[in-house]
Short mmCIF file of C-alpha atoms and ligand atoms in Angstrom, two decimals:
data_model
loop_
_atom_site.label_atom_id
_atom_site.label_comp_id
_atom_site.label_asym_id
_atom_site.label_seq_id
_atom_site.Cartn_x
_atom_site.Cartn_y
_atom_site.Cartn_z
CA UNK A 19 -4.91 15.51 -2.25
CA UNK A 20 -1.29 15.35 -0.59
CA UNK A 21 -1.02 14.06 3.06
CA UNK A 22 2.19 13.46 5.68
CA UNK A 23 0.55 10.34 7.05
CA UNK A 24 3.37 9.31 9.30
CA UNK A 25 7.11 9.00 10.23
CA UNK A 26 9.60 6.85 8.70
CA UNK A 27 10.09 5.85 11.94
CA UNK A 28 6.35 4.66 12.42
CA UNK A 29 6.59 1.26 10.36
CA UNK A 30 9.40 -1.05 10.87
CA UNK A 31 10.96 -2.95 7.85
CA UNK A 32 8.85 -5.71 6.70
CA UNK A 33 5.46 -4.05 8.28
CA UNK A 34 2.37 -2.17 6.41
CA UNK A 35 0.22 0.08 7.88
CA UNK A 36 -3.05 1.40 6.68
CA UNK A 37 -3.62 5.49 6.77
CA UNK A 38 -6.63 7.88 5.88
CA UNK A 39 -6.25 10.11 2.79
CA UNK A 40 -9.13 12.12 2.61
CA UNK A 41 -11.68 9.46 2.30
CA UNK A 42 -9.69 7.19 0.92
CA UNK A 43 -7.42 4.35 2.74
CA UNK A 44 -4.05 4.08 1.90
CA UNK A 45 -1.78 1.03 2.69
CA UNK A 46 1.92 2.11 3.60
CA UNK A 47 5.20 -0.54 3.42
CA UNK A 48 8.43 -0.50 4.40
CA UNK A 49 10.52 -3.16 2.49
CA UNK A 50 14.40 -2.78 3.63
CA UNK A 51 13.60 0.88 4.19
CA UNK A 52 12.21 2.11 1.29
CA UNK A 53 8.80 3.11 1.64
CA UNK A 54 5.58 2.52 -1.15
CA UNK A 55 2.03 3.02 -0.80
CA UNK A 56 -0.94 1.86 -2.77
CA UNK A 57 -4.97 1.83 -2.46
CA UNK A 58 -5.35 -0.40 0.40
CA UNK A 59 -8.93 -1.74 -0.76
CA UNK A 60 -8.25 -4.68 -3.19
CA UNK A 61 -9.53 -4.80 -6.09
CA UNK A 62 -11.05 -8.14 -6.41
CA UNK A 63 -13.41 -7.79 -3.46
CA UNK A 64 -12.51 -4.61 -1.53
CA UNK A 65 -10.30 -6.20 1.56
CA UNK A 66 -7.69 -4.67 3.34
CA UNK A 67 -4.75 -5.47 1.64
CA UNK A 68 -2.79 -4.05 4.85
CA UNK A 69 -3.90 -6.51 6.66
CA UNK A 70 -2.45 -9.06 4.28
CA UNK A 71 0.95 -10.47 3.98
CA UNK A 72 4.08 -8.70 2.87
CA UNK A 73 6.93 -10.74 1.50
CA UNK A 74 9.55 -8.70 -0.39
CA UNK A 75 7.72 -6.51 -2.82
CA UNK A 76 4.79 -8.68 -2.41
CA UNK A 77 2.01 -7.98 -0.83
CA UNK A 78 -1.08 -10.78 -0.35
CA UNK A 79 -4.25 -10.08 0.33
CA UNK A 80 -5.95 -11.70 3.23
CA UNK A 81 -9.52 -12.78 1.24
CA UNK A 82 -8.37 -15.06 -1.84
CA UNK A 83 -4.90 -14.56 -1.98
CA UNK A 84 -4.60 -12.25 -5.15
CA UNK A 85 -0.68 -10.78 -5.05
CA UNK A 86 -0.04 -7.08 -5.86
CA UNK A 87 3.72 -5.84 -6.15
CA UNK A 88 3.89 -2.68 -3.78
CA UNK A 89 6.38 -1.28 -6.18
CA UNK A 90 3.71 -0.35 -8.58
CA UNK A 91 0.58 -1.82 -7.70
CA UNK A 92 0.16 -4.32 -10.51
CA UNK A 93 -1.17 -7.58 -9.87
CA UNK A 94 1.03 -10.53 -9.79
CA UNK A 95 -1.42 -13.41 -9.49
CA UNK A 96 -5.16 -13.81 -8.74
CA UNK A 97 -8.60 -13.79 -9.72
CA UNK A 98 -8.53 -10.03 -11.52
CA UNK A 99 -6.49 -8.11 -12.98
CA UNK A 100 -7.11 -4.24 -12.00
CA UNK A 101 -4.05 -3.01 -10.57
CA UNK A 102 -3.89 -0.59 -6.86
CA UNK A 103 -3.01 2.58 -7.56
CA UNK A 104 0.35 4.13 -5.96
CA UNK A 105 1.95 7.17 -4.70
CA UNK A 106 4.10 8.03 -1.76
CA UNK A 107 7.28 10.82 -1.22
CA UNK A 108 9.35 10.64 1.57
CA UNK A 109 10.17 14.07 2.94
CA UNK A 110 12.85 14.51 5.39
CA UNK A 111 11.31 12.13 8.34
CA UNK A 112 7.99 12.37 6.97
CA UNK A 113 5.74 10.08 4.86
CA UNK A 114 3.58 12.23 2.32
CA UNK A 115 1.17 10.22 0.42
CA UNK A 116 -1.17 11.28 -2.58
CA UNK A 117 -4.38 10.03 -2.45
CA UNK A 118 -5.61 7.27 -4.82
CA UNK A 119 -7.57 8.56 -7.70
S1 FES B 4 -10.68 -9.42 -1.95
FE1 FES B 4 -8.58 -9.67 -2.49
S2 FES B 4 -8.04 -11.32 -3.76
FE2 FES B 4 -10.36 -11.35 -2.93
#
């Protein structure tokens, strides 16, 4: 499922925001003007990654500190190893997200 979830001006550089795509919650991150999307649900115990801290291209889960690369969804450090899904496109000024599988 593809969904237009906002405008590129809605999220400032270094900021994150959670949006709904169907039944899924997706985090959006603006890293220096490049947008990334990933499943908002941490694959450890389900905390919201959009509530975590964004540093460069790394998001740190607020609950137990697992780190994910927002570009790929891969786990960089943490208590388990399941990545979060990713998919985002920019269409004009619109942010378009594909729902996580
Ligand atoms: S819920 Fe994210 S690290 Fe534990």
